[in-house]
Tab-separated table of C-alpha atoms in Angstrom:
chain	number	residue	atom	x	y	z
A	1	UNK	CA	90.508	-78.977	98.901
A	2	UNK	CA	89.086	-78.108	102.300
A	3	UNK	CA	90.030	-79.844	105.555
A	4	UNK	CA	88.139	-82.890	106.811
A	5	UNK	CA	85.240	-82.095	109.120
A	6	UNK	CA	83.592	-84.508	111.545
A	7	UNK	CA	79.926	-83.612	110.955
A	8	UNK	CA	78.392	-84.791	107.647
A	9	UNK	CA	76.496	-81.497	107.317
A	10	UNK	CA	79.700	-79.459	107.504
A	11	UNK	CA	81.482	-81.780	105.060
A	12	UNK	CA	78.640	-81.270	102.578
A	13	UNK	CA	78.829	-77.509	103.082
A	14	UNK	CA	82.601	-77.528	102.560
A	15	UNK	CA	82.176	-79.529	99.348
A	16	UNK	CA	79.648	-76.973	98.109
A	17	UNK	CA	82.168	-74.203	98.740
A	18	UNK	CA	84.919	-76.139	96.945
A	19	UNK	CA	82.652	-76.437	93.910
A	20	UNK	CA	82.364	-72.640	93.796
A	21	UNK	CA	86.075	-72.132	93.119
A	22	UNK	CA	86.385	-70.095	89.954
A	23	UNK	CA	82.799	-68.886	90.231
A	24	UNK	CA	83.455	-66.409	93.044
A	25	UNK	CA	86.464	-64.244	93.844
A	26	UNK	CA	89.327	-65.604	95.951
A	27	UNK	CA	88.389	-63.152	98.682
A	28	UNK	CA	84.801	-64.361	98.775
A	29	UNK	CA	85.979	-67.992	98.711
A	30	UNK	CA	88.073	-67.347	101.828
A	31	UNK	CA	85.073	-65.761	103.525
A	32	UNK	CA	82.849	-68.724	102.652
A	33	UNK	CA	85.422	-71.135	104.062
A	34	UNK	CA	85.618	-69.005	107.186
A	35	UNK	CA	81.871	-69.499	107.684
A	36	UNK	CA	82.224	-73.258	107.085
A	37	UNK	CA	84.780	-73.284	109.890
A	38	UNK	CA	82.370	-71.402	112.124
A	39	UNK	CA	79.687	-74.021	111.454
A	40	UNK	CA	82.235	-76.733	112.273
A	41	UNK	CA	82.857	-75.143	115.667
A	42	UNK	CA	79.132	-74.619	116.261
A	43	UNK	CA	77.767	-78.072	115.386
A	44	UNK	CA	77.790	-80.333	118.424
A	45	UNK	CA	77.471	-77.530	120.947
A	46	UNK	CA	74.586	-77.639	123.404
A	47	UNK	CA	73.031	-74.547	121.815
A	48	UNK	CA	72.709	-76.227	118.403
A	49	UNK	CA	70.019	-78.816	117.564
A	50	UNK	CA	71.285	-82.374	117.159
A	51	UNK	CA	69.996	-82.687	113.602
A	52	UNK	CA	72.279	-79.822	112.516
A	53	UNK	CA	75.028	-82.414	112.082
A	54	UNK	CA	73.072	-84.535	109.570
A	55	UNK	CA	72.846	-82.565	106.314
A	56	UNK	CA	73.896	-79.163	105.037
A	57	UNK	CA	70.243	-78.250	104.565
A	58	UNK	CA	69.672	-78.661	108.306
A	59	UNK	CA	72.213	-75.909	108.936
A	60	UNK	CA	69.855	-73.422	107.299
A	61	UNK	CA	66.760	-74.055	109.394
A	62	UNK	CA	65.963	-71.247	111.800
A	63	UNK	CA	66.443	-73.700	114.681
A	64	UNK	CA	70.095	-73.947	113.609
A	65	UNK	CA	70.722	-70.440	112.282
A	66	UNK	CA	69.419	-68.630	115.355
A	67	UNK	CA	71.865	-70.198	117.866
A	68	UNK	CA	74.641	-70.177	115.246
A	69	UNK	CA	74.210	-66.424	114.781
A	70	UNK	CA	74.119	-65.748	118.514
A	71	UNK	CA	77.300	-67.755	119.045
A	72	UNK	CA	78.990	-66.026	116.113
A	73	UNK	CA	78.013	-62.540	117.279
A	74	UNK	CA	79.329	-63.274	120.773
A	75	UNK	CA	82.668	-64.336	119.316
A	76	UNK	CA	82.308	-67.949	120.451
A	77	UNK	CA	83.067	-69.333	116.988
A	78	UNK	CA	86.343	-67.510	116.364
A	79	UNK	CA	89.181	-69.536	114.856
A	80	UNK	CA	91.909	-68.432	117.275
A	81	UNK	CA	91.417	-69.592	120.858
A	82	UNK	CA	92.861	-66.378	122.263
A	83	UNK	CA	90.133	-64.373	120.508
A	84	UNK	CA	87.186	-66.520	121.596
A	85	UNK	CA	84.651	-64.404	123.463
A	86	UNK	CA	85.469	-61.165	121.666
A	87	UNK	CA	82.230	-60.034	119.934
A	88	UNK	CA	82.431	-59.813	116.165
A	89	UNK	CA	82.348	-56.274	114.755
A	90	UNK	CA	79.351	-55.279	112.690
A	91	UNK	CA	81.225	-55.357	109.392
A	92	UNK	CA	82.291	-58.972	110.031
A	93	UNK	CA	78.723	-59.939	110.874
A	94	UNK	CA	77.601	-58.446	107.578
A	95	UNK	CA	80.161	-60.586	105.749
A	96	UNK	CA	78.963	-63.687	107.620
A	97	UNK	CA	75.363	-62.913	106.721
A	98	UNK	CA	76.236	-62.378	103.050
A	99	UNK	CA	78.035	-65.732	103.043
A	100	UNK	CA	75.048	-67.448	104.673
A	101	UNK	CA	72.859	-66.154	101.869
A	102	UNK	CA	75.249	-67.489	99.217
A	103	UNK	CA	75.616	-70.857	100.943
A	104	UNK	CA	71.862	-71.231	101.365
A	105	UNK	CA	71.407	-70.847	97.613
A	106	UNK	CA	73.955	-73.609	97.044
A	107	UNK	CA	72.556	-76.247	99.402
A	108	UNK	CA	68.801	-75.607	99.473
A	109	UNK	CA	66.350	-76.696	96.758
A	110	UNK	CA	65.627	-74.126	94.054
A	111	UNK	CA	62.876	-71.756	95.135
A	112	UNK	CA	63.199	-72.470	98.849
A	113	UNK	CA	63.760	-69.327	100.884
A	114	UNK	CA	65.643	-69.132	104.138
A	115	UNK	CA	65.173	-66.861	107.112
A	116	UNK	CA	68.450	-65.079	107.673
A	117	UNK	CA	69.492	-63.169	110.797
A	118	UNK	CA	69.535	-59.411	110.636
A	119	UNK	CA	72.372	-57.004	111.303
A	120	UNK	CA	71.447	-53.816	113.093
A	121	UNK	CA	72.037	-50.691	111.030
A	122	UNK	CA	74.704	-48.492	112.639
A	123	UNK	CA	73.573	-45.226	114.106
A	124	UNK	CA	74.561	-42.409	111.734
A	125	UNK	CA	76.940	-39.849	113.116
A	126	UNK	CA	75.322	-36.816	114.620
A	127	UNK	CA	74.452	-34.018	112.272
A	128	UNK	CA	75.065	-30.326	112.835
A	129	UNK	CA	72.159	-28.123	113.884
A	130	UNK	CA	71.053	-25.111	111.881
A	131	UNK	CA	72.569	-22.517	114.197
A	132	UNK	CA	75.936	-24.252	114.090
A	133	UNK	CA	75.749	-24.382	110.303
A	134	UNK	CA	75.076	-20.654	110.157
A	135	UNK	CA	78.002	-20.061	112.484
A	136	UNK	CA	80.130	-22.362	110.366
A	137	UNK	CA	79.291	-20.436	107.217
A	138	UNK	CA	80.001	-17.055	108.831
A	139	UNK	CA	83.227	-18.424	110.271
A	140	UNK	CA	84.336	-19.706	106.881
A	141	UNK	CA	83.703	-16.330	105.284
A	142	UNK	CA	85.601	-14.514	108.052
A	143	UNK	CA	88.532	-16.917	107.886
A	144	UNK	CA	88.842	-16.436	104.142
A	145	UNK	CA	90.039	-12.890	104.671
A	146	UNK	CA	92.336	-13.483	107.650
A	147	UNK	CA	96.078	-13.837	107.667
A	148	UNK	CA	98.103	-16.938	108.589
A	149	UNK	CA	96.514	-19.206	111.200
A	150	UNK	CA	98.855	-20.803	113.745
A	151	UNK	CA	98.748	-22.054	117.321
A	152	UNK	CA	101.436	-23.858	119.319
A	153	UNK	CA	103.316	-24.849	116.196
A	154	UNK	CA	100.238	-26.096	114.336
A	155	UNK	CA	99.547	-24.005	111.267
A	156	UNK	CA	96.953	-24.013	108.535
A	157	UNK	CA	98.773	-22.700	105.456
A	158	UNK	CA	96.998	-20.325	103.129
A	159	UNK	CA	96.660	-22.903	100.332
A	160	UNK	CA	95.180	-25.521	102.669
A	161	UNK	CA	92.803	-23.027	104.191
A	162	UNK	CA	91.724	-21.712	100.800
A	163	UNK	CA	90.891	-25.172	99.477
A	164	UNK	CA	89.206	-26.210	102.719
A	165	UNK	CA	86.982	-23.132	102.784
A	166	UNK	CA	85.955	-23.664	99.165
A	167	UNK	CA	85.117	-27.319	99.835
A	168	UNK	CA	83.056	-26.443	102.909
A	169	UNK	CA	81.275	-23.673	101.002
A	170	UNK	CA	80.220	-26.092	98.250
A	171	UNK	CA	79.158	-28.679	100.837
A	172	UNK	CA	76.966	-26.157	102.642
A	173	UNK	CA	75.352	-24.926	99.427
A	174	UNK	CA	75.066	-28.175	97.414
A	175	UNK	CA	75.606	-31.095	99.857
A	176	UNK	CA	77.683	-33.272	97.498
A	177	UNK	CA	79.210	-36.587	98.518
A	178	UNK	CA	82.978	-36.958	98.340
A	179	UNK	CA	82.696	-38.929	95.089
A	180	UNK	CA	80.541	-36.209	93.592
A	181	UNK	CA	83.096	-33.572	94.608
A	182	UNK	CA	85.873	-35.630	93.026
A	183	UNK	CA	83.944	-35.744	89.741
A	184	UNK	CA	83.625	-31.956	89.499
A	185	UNK	CA	85.527	-30.020	86.858
A	186	UNK	CA	85.868	-26.359	85.957
A	187	UNK	CA	82.894	-26.717	83.623
A	188	UNK	CA	80.729	-27.398	86.672
A	189	UNK	CA	81.032	-23.761	87.743
A	190	UNK	CA	78.629	-21.223	86.296
A	191	UNK	CA	79.794	-17.825	85.076
A	192	UNK	CA	80.968	-15.675	87.942
A	193	UNK	CA	80.998	-18.745	90.219
A	194	UNK	CA	77.293	-18.057	90.824
A	195	UNK	CA	76.341	-21.747	90.853
A	196	UNK	CA	77.882	-25.206	90.987
A	197	UNK	CA	76.828	-28.432	89.278
A	198	UNK	CA	76.636	-31.796	91.054
A	199	UNK	CA	76.226	-35.141	89.298
A	200	UNK	CA	74.050	-37.189	91.636
A	201	UNK	CA	75.176	-40.516	90.209
A	202	UNK	CA	75.012	-42.357	93.528
A	203	UNK	CA	71.538	-41.119	94.355
A	204	UNK	CA	70.150	-42.652	91.175
A	205	UNK	CA	70.496	-46.151	92.649
A	206	UNK	CA	67.161	-47.311	94.123
A	207	UNK	CA	68.617	-48.300	97.553
A	208	UNK	CA	69.571	-44.663	98.103
A	209	UNK	CA	65.987	-43.563	97.440
A	210	UNK	CA	64.426	-46.007	99.862
A	211	UNK	CA	62.189	-43.474	101.624
A	212	UNK	CA	60.820	-42.221	98.311
A	213	UNK	CA	60.206	-45.784	97.148
A	214	UNK	CA	58.549	-46.765	100.438
A	215	UNK	CA	56.157	-43.817	100.235
A	216	UNK	CA	55.282	-44.608	96.634
A	217	UNK	CA	54.686	-48.292	97.440
A	218	UNK	CA	52.837	-47.425	100.674
A	219	UNK	CA	55.003	-49.792	102.716
A	220	UNK	CA	57.399	-49.297	105.617
A	221	UNK	CA	60.948	-48.098	105.035
A	222	UNK	CA	62.462	-51.316	106.410
A	223	UNK	CA	60.243	-53.425	104.140
A	224	UNK	CA	61.379	-51.425	101.111
A	225	UNK	CA	65.011	-51.704	102.196
A	226	UNK	CA	64.640	-55.487	102.544
A	227	UNK	CA	63.292	-55.855	99.008
A	228	UNK	CA	65.953	-53.564	97.527
A	229	UNK	CA	68.660	-55.445	99.414
A	230	UNK	CA	67.452	-58.816	98.158
A	231	UNK	CA	66.223	-60.027	101.561
A	232	UNK	CA	62.865	-61.158	100.204
A	233	UNK	CA	62.447	-63.728	102.950
A	234	UNK	CA	61.596	-60.870	105.321
A	235	UNK	CA	58.558	-59.606	103.427
A	236	UNK	CA	55.429	-60.943	101.778
A	237	UNK	CA	55.166	-61.469	98.037
A	238	UNK	CA	52.589	-58.676	97.869
A	239	UNK	CA	55.002	-56.240	99.529
A	240	UNK	CA	57.798	-57.299	97.191
A	241	UNK	CA	55.640	-56.700	94.131
A	242	UNK	CA	54.526	-53.278	95.396
A	243	UNK	CA	58.108	-52.192	95.994
A	244	UNK	CA	59.251	-53.437	92.580
A	245	UNK	CA	56.341	-51.628	90.946
A	246	UNK	CA	57.329	-48.420	92.765
A	247	UNK	CA	60.923	-48.772	91.538
A	248	UNK	CA	59.663	-49.164	87.972
A	249	UNK	CA	57.457	-46.099	88.360
A	250	UNK	CA	60.173	-43.981	89.953
A	251	UNK	CA	61.324	-41.117	87.797
A	252	UNK	CA	65.108	-41.002	87.340
A	253	UNK	CA	66.937	-38.138	88.940
A	254	UNK	CA	68.572	-35.642	86.586
A	255	UNK	CA	72.127	-36.338	85.520
A	256	UNK	CA	73.226	-32.906	86.711
A	257	UNK	CA	71.749	-30.649	89.371
A	258	UNK	CA	72.753	-26.989	89.720
A	259	UNK	CA	72.878	-25.180	93.065
A	260	UNK	CA	73.299	-21.443	93.646
A	261	UNK	CA	76.376	-20.381	95.596
A	262	UNK	CA	76.001	-17.721	98.242
A	263	UNK	CA	78.106	-14.583	97.999
A	264	UNK	CA	80.595	-15.785	100.590
A	265	UNK	CA	80.857	-19.131	98.816
A	266	UNK	CA	81.588	-17.356	95.549
A	267	UNK	CA	84.418	-15.442	97.228
A	268	UNK	CA	85.847	-18.667	98.689
A	269	UNK	CA	85.666	-20.359	95.289
A	270	UNK	CA	87.412	-17.481	93.483
A	271	UNK	CA	90.258	-17.566	95.993
A	272	UNK	CA	90.621	-21.307	95.491
A	273	UNK	CA	90.595	-20.983	91.701
A	274	UNK	CA	93.580	-18.623	91.895
A	275	UNK	CA	95.528	-21.068	94.079
A	276	UNK	CA	94.472	-23.958	91.866
A	277	UNK	CA	95.647	-22.201	88.694
A	278	UNK	CA	99.149	-21.799	90.107
A	279	UNK	CA	99.242	-25.492	91.004
A	280	UNK	CA	98.134	-26.892	87.656
A	281	UNK	CA	100.220	-24.592	85.434
A	282	UNK	CA	103.253	-26.871	85.756
A	283	UNK	CA	101.383	-30.077	84.935
A	284	UNK	CA	102.493	-31.659	81.632
A	285	UNK	CA	99.086	-32.998	80.595
A	286	UNK	CA	96.280	-30.703	79.592
A	287	UNK	CA	93.648	-33.309	80.473
A	288	UNK	CA	94.659	-33.226	84.116
A	289	UNK	CA	94.045	-29.497	84.330
A	290	UNK	CA	90.252	-29.604	84.255
A	291	UNK	CA	89.561	-31.068	87.727
A	292	UNK	CA	88.100	-28.584	90.189
A	293	UNK	CA	89.760	-30.100	93.265
A	294	UNK	CA	93.491	-30.816	93.068
A	295	UNK	CA	96.338	-31.754	95.399
A	296	UNK	CA	98.560	-29.231	97.148
A	297	UNK	CA	101.666	-31.353	97.767
A	298	UNK	CA	103.429	-34.235	95.987
A	299	UNK	CA	101.920	-37.671	96.605
A	300	UNK	CA	101.830	-41.178	95.132
A	301	UNK	CA	99.316	-39.849	92.621
A	302	UNK	CA	101.798	-37.324	91.264
A	303	UNK	CA	102.993	-33.734	91.706
A	304	UNK	CA	100.942	-30.893	93.203
A	305	UNK	CA	97.958	-30.042	91.049
A	306	UNK	CA	96.783	-33.558	90.136
A	307	UNK	CA	93.064	-34.307	90.579
A	308	UNK	CA	91.951	-35.434	94.024
A	309	UNK	CA	89.946	-38.624	94.265
A	310	UNK	CA	87.139	-39.185	96.755
A	311	UNK	CA	89.413	-40.665	99.417
A	312	UNK	CA	91.923	-37.861	98.979
A	313	UNK	CA	89.180	-35.280	99.411
A	314	UNK	CA	87.936	-36.946	102.594
A	315	UNK	CA	91.457	-37.084	103.985
A	316	UNK	CA	92.213	-33.492	103.022
A	317	UNK	CA	88.977	-32.326	104.636
A	318	UNK	CA	89.631	-34.276	107.851
A	319	UNK	CA	93.221	-33.008	108.142
A	320	UNK	CA	92.205	-29.440	107.450
A	321	UNK	CA	89.283	-29.419	109.877
A	322	UNK	CA	91.370	-31.076	112.610
A	323	UNK	CA	94.037	-28.398	112.241
A	324	UNK	CA	91.434	-25.647	112.012
A	325	UNK	CA	89.692	-26.814	115.189
A	326	UNK	CA	93.005	-26.764	117.055
A	327	UNK	CA	94.114	-23.400	115.722
A	328	UNK	CA	90.742	-21.787	116.447
A	329	UNK	CA	90.161	-23.435	119.838
A	330	UNK	CA	89.420	-20.839	122.505
A	331	UNK	CA	88.388	-18.131	120.068
A	332	UNK	CA	85.078	-16.545	120.967
A	333	UNK	CA	82.109	-18.165	119.255
A	334	UNK	CA	84.106	-20.990	117.687
A	335	UNK	CA	82.718	-24.510	118.056
A	336	UNK	CA	84.673	-27.556	116.871
A	337	UNK	CA	83.584	-28.648	113.400
A	338	UNK	CA	82.843	-32.284	112.502
A	339	UNK	CA	85.787	-33.995	110.870
A	340	UNK	CA	83.752	-36.119	108.454
A	341	UNK	CA	82.137	-34.750	105.314
A	342	UNK	CA	79.073	-36.898	105.866
A	343	UNK	CA	78.060	-35.028	109.019
A	344	UNK	CA	78.025	-31.734	107.159
A	345	UNK	CA	76.336	-33.194	104.085
A	346	UNK	CA	73.492	-34.751	106.065
A	347	UNK	CA	72.987	-31.552	108.032
A	348	UNK	CA	72.081	-29.282	105.149
A	349	UNK	CA	68.846	-29.131	103.202
A	350	UNK	CA	69.580	-27.918	99.685
A	351	UNK	CA	67.247	-27.327	96.758
A	352	UNK	CA	68.527	-27.468	93.163
A	353	UNK	CA	67.784	-24.722	90.676
A	354	UNK	CA	64.783	-25.309	88.422
A	355	UNK	CA	66.828	-24.490	85.333
A	356	UNK	CA	70.569	-24.584	84.648
A	357	UNK	CA	72.224	-21.152	84.836
A	358	UNK	CA	72.731	-19.293	81.583
């Protein structure tokens, strides 16, 4: 049972949350109760309308939600007194907004929509310009043939460098996400390492094709994103129907897309395959030997040679690039490389092959 609140509206809201126990996860239930507490601290303040204390429905009028959101964003509704005034981070605001949407469905009459506050989309990290990408590719090819790299005690061992260069080569030529890299196996390489296959599973979801959907529906990108995200209160019924019709008309992306690998990328991949073979030979299970990207050192996941998951790939890339940037710092023509895969992926414009390789 939840604590006793002074305002009738907050007590009603707390009772609604209590009734959801078993219907939502424990984590979500804690988040919903957090928002109830925020309403408790908001109701009665000068910024809130007096009627916000009457019923739970009054909490979801724009006259109540607007000042509530402003107070929440400014950190004025935090539970701990020592933290009051510290602005809420964006990810917390998104949780609060999601909870508001759930709570509104519980306390408002069926069919009644509510205007919810918006959370600004974070600025994506800067991409890499074309000249830097060309320099990156040339640098990767040159590094593949060099000896040990070391500076001031920081070294990039041959195995690390070989895997890193192969990963970067595939990213430059095929622009896969980390999850798509993790899903790759040896069968995703064409004969002679001339091409690589990528399963664009994540791109098949409509929210990731928002620009394509918006163009097809002849609406703005933000309007399409609102419909796909379920924020129908932001758009007209006509816009919603046009977006849904565009989604229905949208042709699904192919399960597998093939991308040609440049000559230098093929060399980097062959070097990695040799290192990889040595790593997986000692593995006891044959099924574990098919992954294209594997670990180099023992970890919680197992011995060297076990498949890398998406998080492991991101971490391996970040560690390798950080070391590489330090080792190569001061060398003529070298510019520090971005330490997140996303920046590289969003910087390249790749075109899949029309037909799978023979």
